[in-house]
Amino acid sequence: MDQNTAYAICAFNEIPSQRAVGFHLMIVGEDGAPRPWSIVVVRWGKQVFGYLNRCPHNGVHLDWERNQFLDGNGTRLLCGKHGATFELGTGRCVDGPCKGESLTPIALTVLDGDICVTGVRLVEDEETACEEEV
């Protein structure tokens, strides 16, 4: 895997500031087999943060409804199943059953106006391999 490869997943402006959006991608695993890879991307002003869409408490997806990732104040990620809350910039759990644990970060960069995932190998055999949840 080329650590310098960047895969565009959406335009930067497609995610409004102070919002989080989920993506279901297909990643090439260490064994070479494709597997589902669900992530959440948070945009806060000009910054973007990415995490696996998996609560460290017991592995459930964070969103309780599609693309509902933020708490009522819109300032923390929230596990809809257990109520754990996570800092947006670090993924660290600050309250709930997994307090002190962290979400798994995803390497993101912004290139030419696109939010891109780096450090992984995505399945590219179809143009629709990385569709945003709508």
XYZ file of N, CA and C in Angstrom, residues 53-62 79-86 91 93 95-104:
90
model
N -16.490 4.587 12.324
C -17.839 4.711 12.877
C -18.089 3.488 13.766
N -17.380 3.473 14.892
C -17.482 2.337 15.805
C -17.169 2.808 17.233
N -18.141 2.638 18.117
C -17.957 3.001 19.515
C -16.990 2.007 20.165
N -16.008 2.496 20.918
C -15.080 1.564 21.571
C -15.731 0.747 22.687
N -16.937 1.126 23.116
C -17.607 0.396 24.199
C -17.965 -1.031 23.777
N -18.640 -1.181 22.631
C -18.927 -2.545 22.163
C -19.024 -2.657 20.651
N -18.462 -1.697 19.930
C -18.336 -1.818 18.485
C -19.543 -1.419 17.662
N -20.587 -0.857 18.265
C -21.762 -0.435 17.492
C -21.461 0.859 16.750
N -22.221 1.127 15.676
C -22.096 2.400 14.976
C -22.537 3.529 15.895
N -21.927 4.678 15.738
C -22.249 5.829 16.574
C -23.611 6.432 16.254
N -22.472 8.492 20.869
C -22.912 7.136 20.563
C -24.406 7.079 20.874
N -25.212 6.865 19.852
C -26.656 6.843 20.021
C -27.153 5.665 20.838
N -26.365 4.617 20.976
C -26.799 3.445 21.733
C -26.543 3.593 23.234
N -25.362 4.104 23.590
C -24.975 4.147 24.999
C -24.833 5.556 25.568
N -24.905 6.578 24.727
C -24.796 7.953 25.200
C -23.389 8.429 25.470
N -22.379 7.651 25.104
C -20.998 8.097 25.289
C -20.757 9.320 24.408
N -19.997 10.305 24.929
C -19.672 11.486 24.140
C -18.166 11.577 23.936
N -17.788 12.074 22.760
C -16.396 12.096 22.329
C -16.017 13.484 21.851
N -11.322 12.546 19.420
C -12.030 11.274 19.477
C -12.045 10.659 20.862
N -13.206 9.749 24.515
C -14.479 9.675 25.217
C -14.366 10.455 26.526
N -17.354 11.120 28.407
C -18.446 10.725 29.292
C -19.112 9.474 28.727
N -19.480 8.562 29.608
C -20.158 7.341 29.183
C -19.389 6.101 29.558
N -19.867 4.932 29.099
C -19.290 3.655 29.523
C -17.860 3.416 29.040
N -17.391 4.192 28.077
C -16.019 3.996 27.590
C -15.142 5.208 27.897
N -15.483 5.955 28.945
C -14.738 7.153 29.321
C -13.246 6.847 29.401
N -12.468 7.715 28.751
C -11.021 7.539 28.720
C -10.525 6.803 27.490
N -11.400 6.036 26.836
C -11.022 5.376 25.585
C -11.204 6.359 24.431
N -10.825 5.958 23.230
C -10.910 6.855 22.082
C -11.444 6.157 20.857
N -12.054 6.948 19.989
C -12.425 6.465 18.668
C -11.147 6.228 17.874
N -11.222 5.355 16.873
C -10.060 5.092 16.020
C -9.979 6.176 14.949
